Short mmCIF file of C-alpha atoms in Angstrom, two decimals:
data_model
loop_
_atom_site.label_atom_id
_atom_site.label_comp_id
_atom_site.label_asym_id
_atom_site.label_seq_id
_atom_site.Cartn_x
_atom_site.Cartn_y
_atom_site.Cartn_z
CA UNK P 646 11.22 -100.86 -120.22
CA UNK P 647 10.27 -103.80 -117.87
CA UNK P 648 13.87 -104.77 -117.37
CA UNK P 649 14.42 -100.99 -116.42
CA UNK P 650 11.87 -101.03 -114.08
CA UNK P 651 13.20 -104.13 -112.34
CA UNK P 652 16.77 -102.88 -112.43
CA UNK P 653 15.68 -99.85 -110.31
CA UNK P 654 13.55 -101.83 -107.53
CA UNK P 655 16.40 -103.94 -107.25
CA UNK P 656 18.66 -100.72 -106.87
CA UNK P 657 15.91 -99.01 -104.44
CA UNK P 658 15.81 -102.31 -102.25
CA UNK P 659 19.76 -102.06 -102.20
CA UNK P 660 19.63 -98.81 -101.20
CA UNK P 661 17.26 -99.59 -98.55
CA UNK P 662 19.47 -102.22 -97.00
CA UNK P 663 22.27 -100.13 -97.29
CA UNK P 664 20.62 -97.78 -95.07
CA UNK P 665 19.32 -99.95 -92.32
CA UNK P 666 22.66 -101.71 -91.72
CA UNK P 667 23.92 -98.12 -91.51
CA UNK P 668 21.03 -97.33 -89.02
CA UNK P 669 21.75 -100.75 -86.98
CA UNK P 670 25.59 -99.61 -87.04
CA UNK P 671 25.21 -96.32 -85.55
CA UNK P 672 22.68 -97.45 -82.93
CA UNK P 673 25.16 -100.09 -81.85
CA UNK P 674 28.31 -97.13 -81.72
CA UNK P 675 25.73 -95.03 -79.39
CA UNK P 676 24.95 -97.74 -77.10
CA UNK P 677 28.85 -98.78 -76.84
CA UNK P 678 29.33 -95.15 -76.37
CA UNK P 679 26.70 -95.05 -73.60
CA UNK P 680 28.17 -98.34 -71.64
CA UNK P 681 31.54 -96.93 -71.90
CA UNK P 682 30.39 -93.34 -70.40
CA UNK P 683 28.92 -95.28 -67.70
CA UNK P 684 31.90 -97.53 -66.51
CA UNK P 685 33.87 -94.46 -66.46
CA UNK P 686 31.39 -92.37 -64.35
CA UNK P 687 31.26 -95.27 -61.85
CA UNK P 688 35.67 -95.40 -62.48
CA UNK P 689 35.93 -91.90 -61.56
CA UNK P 690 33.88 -92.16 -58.70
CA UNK P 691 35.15 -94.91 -57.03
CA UNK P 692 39.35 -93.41 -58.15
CA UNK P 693 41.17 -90.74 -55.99
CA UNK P 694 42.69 -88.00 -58.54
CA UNK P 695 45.01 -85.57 -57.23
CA UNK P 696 42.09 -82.72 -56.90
CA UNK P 697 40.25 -85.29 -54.37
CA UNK P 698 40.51 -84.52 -50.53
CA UNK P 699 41.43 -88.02 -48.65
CA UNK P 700 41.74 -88.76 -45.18
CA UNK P 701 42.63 -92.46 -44.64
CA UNK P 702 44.73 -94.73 -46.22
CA UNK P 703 45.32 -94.85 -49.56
CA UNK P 704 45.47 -98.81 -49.66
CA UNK P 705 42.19 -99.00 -48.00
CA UNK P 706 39.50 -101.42 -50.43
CA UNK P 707 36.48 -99.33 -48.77
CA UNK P 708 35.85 -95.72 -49.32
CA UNK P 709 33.31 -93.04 -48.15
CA UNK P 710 32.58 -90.18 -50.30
CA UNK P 711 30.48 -87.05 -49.20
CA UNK P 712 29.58 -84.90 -51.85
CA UNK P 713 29.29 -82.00 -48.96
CA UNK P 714 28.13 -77.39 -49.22
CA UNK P 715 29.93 -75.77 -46.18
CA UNK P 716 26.57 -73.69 -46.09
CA UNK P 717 24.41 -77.23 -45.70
CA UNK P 718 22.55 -77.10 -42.11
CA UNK P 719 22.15 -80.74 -43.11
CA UNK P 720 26.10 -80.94 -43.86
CA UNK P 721 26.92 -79.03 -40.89
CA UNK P 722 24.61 -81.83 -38.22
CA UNK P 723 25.94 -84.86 -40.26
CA UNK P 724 29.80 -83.59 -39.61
CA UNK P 725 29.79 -84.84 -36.00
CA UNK P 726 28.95 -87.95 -37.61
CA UNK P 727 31.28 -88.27 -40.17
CA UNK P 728 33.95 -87.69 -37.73
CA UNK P 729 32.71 -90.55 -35.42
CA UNK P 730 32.77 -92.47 -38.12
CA UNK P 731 36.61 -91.26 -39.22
CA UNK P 732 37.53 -92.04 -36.26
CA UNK P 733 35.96 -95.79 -35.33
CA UNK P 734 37.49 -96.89 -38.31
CA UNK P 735 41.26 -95.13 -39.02
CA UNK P 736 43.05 -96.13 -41.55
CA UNK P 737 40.64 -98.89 -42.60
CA UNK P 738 38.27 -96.83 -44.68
CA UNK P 739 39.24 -93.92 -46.65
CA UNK P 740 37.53 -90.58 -46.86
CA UNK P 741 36.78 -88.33 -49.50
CA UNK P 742 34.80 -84.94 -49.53
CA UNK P 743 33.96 -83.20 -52.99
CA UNK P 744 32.19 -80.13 -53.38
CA UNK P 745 28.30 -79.61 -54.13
CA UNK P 746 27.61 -75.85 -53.29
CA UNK P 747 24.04 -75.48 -53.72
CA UNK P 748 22.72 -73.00 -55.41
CA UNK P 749 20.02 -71.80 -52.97
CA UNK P 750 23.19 -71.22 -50.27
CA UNK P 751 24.96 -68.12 -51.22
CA UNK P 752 27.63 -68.32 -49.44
CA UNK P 753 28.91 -71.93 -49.74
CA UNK P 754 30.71 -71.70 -53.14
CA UNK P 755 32.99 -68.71 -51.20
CA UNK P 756 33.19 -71.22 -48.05
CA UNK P 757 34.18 -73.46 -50.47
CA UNK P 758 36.91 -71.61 -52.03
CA UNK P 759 38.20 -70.68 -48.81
CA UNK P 760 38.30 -73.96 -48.12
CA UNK P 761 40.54 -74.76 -50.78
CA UNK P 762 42.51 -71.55 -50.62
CA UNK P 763 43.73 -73.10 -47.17
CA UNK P 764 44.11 -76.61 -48.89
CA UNK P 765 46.45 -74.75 -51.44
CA UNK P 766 49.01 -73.82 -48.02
CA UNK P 767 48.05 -77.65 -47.19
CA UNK P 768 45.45 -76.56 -44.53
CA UNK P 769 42.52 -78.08 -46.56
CA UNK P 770 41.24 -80.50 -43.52
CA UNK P 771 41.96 -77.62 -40.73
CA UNK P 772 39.42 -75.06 -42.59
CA UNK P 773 37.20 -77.59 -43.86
CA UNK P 774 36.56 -78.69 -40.19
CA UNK P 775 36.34 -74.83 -39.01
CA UNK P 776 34.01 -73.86 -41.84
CA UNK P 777 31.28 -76.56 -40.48
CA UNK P 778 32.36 -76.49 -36.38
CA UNK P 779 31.28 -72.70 -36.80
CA UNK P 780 29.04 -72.43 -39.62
CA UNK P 781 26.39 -70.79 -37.72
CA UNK P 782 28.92 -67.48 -37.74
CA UNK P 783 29.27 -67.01 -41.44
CA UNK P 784 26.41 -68.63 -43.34
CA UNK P 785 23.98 -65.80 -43.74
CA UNK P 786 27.04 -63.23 -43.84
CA UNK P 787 27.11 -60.08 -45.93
CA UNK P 788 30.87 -60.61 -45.92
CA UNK P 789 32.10 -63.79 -45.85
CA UNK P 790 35.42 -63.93 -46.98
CA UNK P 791 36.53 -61.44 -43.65
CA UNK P 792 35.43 -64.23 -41.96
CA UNK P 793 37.01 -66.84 -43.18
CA UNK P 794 40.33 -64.62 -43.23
CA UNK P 795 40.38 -64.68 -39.44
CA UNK P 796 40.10 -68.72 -40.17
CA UNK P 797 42.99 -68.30 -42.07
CA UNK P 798 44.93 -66.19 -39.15
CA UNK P 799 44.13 -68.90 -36.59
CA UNK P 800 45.47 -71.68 -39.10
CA UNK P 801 48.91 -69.49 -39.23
CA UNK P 802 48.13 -68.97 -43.49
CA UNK P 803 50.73 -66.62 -45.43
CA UNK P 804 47.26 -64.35 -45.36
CA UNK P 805 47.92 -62.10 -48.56
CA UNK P 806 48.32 -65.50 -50.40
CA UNK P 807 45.00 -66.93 -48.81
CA UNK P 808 43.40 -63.68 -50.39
CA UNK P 809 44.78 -64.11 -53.69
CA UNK P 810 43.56 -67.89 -53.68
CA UNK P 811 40.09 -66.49 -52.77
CA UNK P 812 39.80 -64.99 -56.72
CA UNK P 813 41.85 -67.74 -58.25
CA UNK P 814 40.20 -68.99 -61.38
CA UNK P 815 42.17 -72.33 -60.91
CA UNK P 816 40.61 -73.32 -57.77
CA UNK P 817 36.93 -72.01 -58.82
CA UNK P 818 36.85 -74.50 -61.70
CA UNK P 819 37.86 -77.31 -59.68
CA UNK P 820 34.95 -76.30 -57.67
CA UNK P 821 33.02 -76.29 -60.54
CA UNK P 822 34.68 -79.52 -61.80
CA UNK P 823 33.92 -81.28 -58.86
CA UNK P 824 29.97 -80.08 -58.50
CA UNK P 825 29.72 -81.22 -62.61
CA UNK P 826 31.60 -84.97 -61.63
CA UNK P 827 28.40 -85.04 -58.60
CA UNK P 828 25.50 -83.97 -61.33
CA UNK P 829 27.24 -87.21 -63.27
CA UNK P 830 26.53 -89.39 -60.38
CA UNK P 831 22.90 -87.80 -59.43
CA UNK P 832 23.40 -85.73 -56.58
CA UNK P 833 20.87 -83.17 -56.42
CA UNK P 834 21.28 -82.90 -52.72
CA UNK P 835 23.81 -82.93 -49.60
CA UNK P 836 25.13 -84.41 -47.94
CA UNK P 837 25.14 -87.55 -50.34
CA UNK P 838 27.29 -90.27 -49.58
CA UNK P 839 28.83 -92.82 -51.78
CA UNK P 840 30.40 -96.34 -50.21
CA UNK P 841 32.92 -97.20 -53.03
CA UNK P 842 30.57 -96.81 -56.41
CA UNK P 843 27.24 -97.10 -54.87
CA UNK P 844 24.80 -94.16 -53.48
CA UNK P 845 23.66 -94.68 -49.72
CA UNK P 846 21.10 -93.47 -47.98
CA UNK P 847 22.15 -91.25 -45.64
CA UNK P 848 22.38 -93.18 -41.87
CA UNK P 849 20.91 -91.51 -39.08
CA UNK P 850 23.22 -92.94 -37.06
CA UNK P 851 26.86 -94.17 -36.18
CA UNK P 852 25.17 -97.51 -36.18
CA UNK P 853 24.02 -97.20 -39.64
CA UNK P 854 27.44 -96.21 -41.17
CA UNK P 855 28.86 -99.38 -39.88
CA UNK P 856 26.28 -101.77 -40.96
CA UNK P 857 26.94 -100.79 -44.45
CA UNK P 858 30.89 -100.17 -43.47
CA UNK P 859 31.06 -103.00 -42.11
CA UNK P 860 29.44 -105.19 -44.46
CA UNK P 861 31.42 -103.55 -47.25
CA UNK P 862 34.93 -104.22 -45.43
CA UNK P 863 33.91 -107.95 -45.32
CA UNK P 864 32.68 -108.37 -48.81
CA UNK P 865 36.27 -106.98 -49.94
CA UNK P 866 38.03 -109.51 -47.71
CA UNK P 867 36.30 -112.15 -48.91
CA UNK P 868 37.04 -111.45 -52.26
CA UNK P 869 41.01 -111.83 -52.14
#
């Protein structure tokens, strides 16, 4: 009996190791899991896919990312901006705008898809600009994909192909894809800009862009 006894604390205490180095092992597969899901986030924002919208060159070490809702009065002030910015520094910086139509702005997600419906006949940049020079026309519109159909007749779109593209599922989950890829990288607002893989906060000023800019251009030289 006492040799019984023994035999099964010695089993129970095997048993109990057994299940703590299982424990240990599947604590250590999470937190590899975890470190790998967050190099990739910070990959993925820093790579250009195919779906991305780039201005710039594509050999550039330094790039701006907005994370931008056509509807945005905040997107809409900061584009003046932007383009200042575009254009003090060329081909040395690449730009990238994703979507992030907020939900409390009805009418950006259609914006949105007009903007891409445009960007399908390679007039992305043309309507994207249009949508924010005249935002003030269309953003508390009943209607406003007839709006952004007469954008589409001053960019010279095949128009009955624009209004197909408005309704395409395809471009709605890129949309979609792209708003999900900004939750990843805590956006919860716009516009939010990224230089390279890190989050900025946003500069009031042309002078403020190229502080960081600038400072992020010479870090990258250094480094070769």
């Amino acid at each position: 009996m006492k040799k019984e006894q023994t035999y099964r604390q010695w089993l129970w205490i095997f048993v109990v190791i057994i299940l703590i180095g299982a424990v240990a092992a599947m604590v250590r597969l999470v937190q590899t899991s975890d470190n790998q899901s967050a190099h990739n986030t910070s990959s993925v924002l820093a790579s250009i896919t195919p779906e991305d919208w780039v201005r710039g060159s594509a050999s550039s070490t330094v790039t701006l990312t907005e994370y931008g809702d056509f509807q945005c009065p905040a997107c809409g002030a900061y584009e003046p901006l932007v383009q200042s910015v575009e254009a003090a520094y060329g081909t040395r910086v690449r730009f990238i705008f994703r979507h992030f139509p907020l939900q409390q702005h009805p009418n950006a997600r259609p914006a949105a898809m007009a903007s891409e419906a445009a960007g399908a006949q390679g007039k992305f940049w043309e309507m994207h600009d249009l949508l924010y020079a005249k935002q003030h026309d269309w953003e508390n519109s009943d209607n406003p994909e007839a709006i952004f159909i007469t954008y589409a007749e001053t960019l010279k779109l095949n128009i009955n192909t624009f209004k197909d593209s408005l309704n395409s599922k395809v471009l709605a989950r890129k949309i979609s894809d792209s708003y999900d890829y900004g939750v990843l990288f805590n956006v919860d607002g716009t516009p939010a800009f990224f230089l390279n893989d890190t989050r900025i906060e946003n500069p009031a000023n042309l002078d403020g862009f190229k502080t960081l800019i600038d400072a992020a251009l010479n870090a990258s030289s250094t480094s070769k």
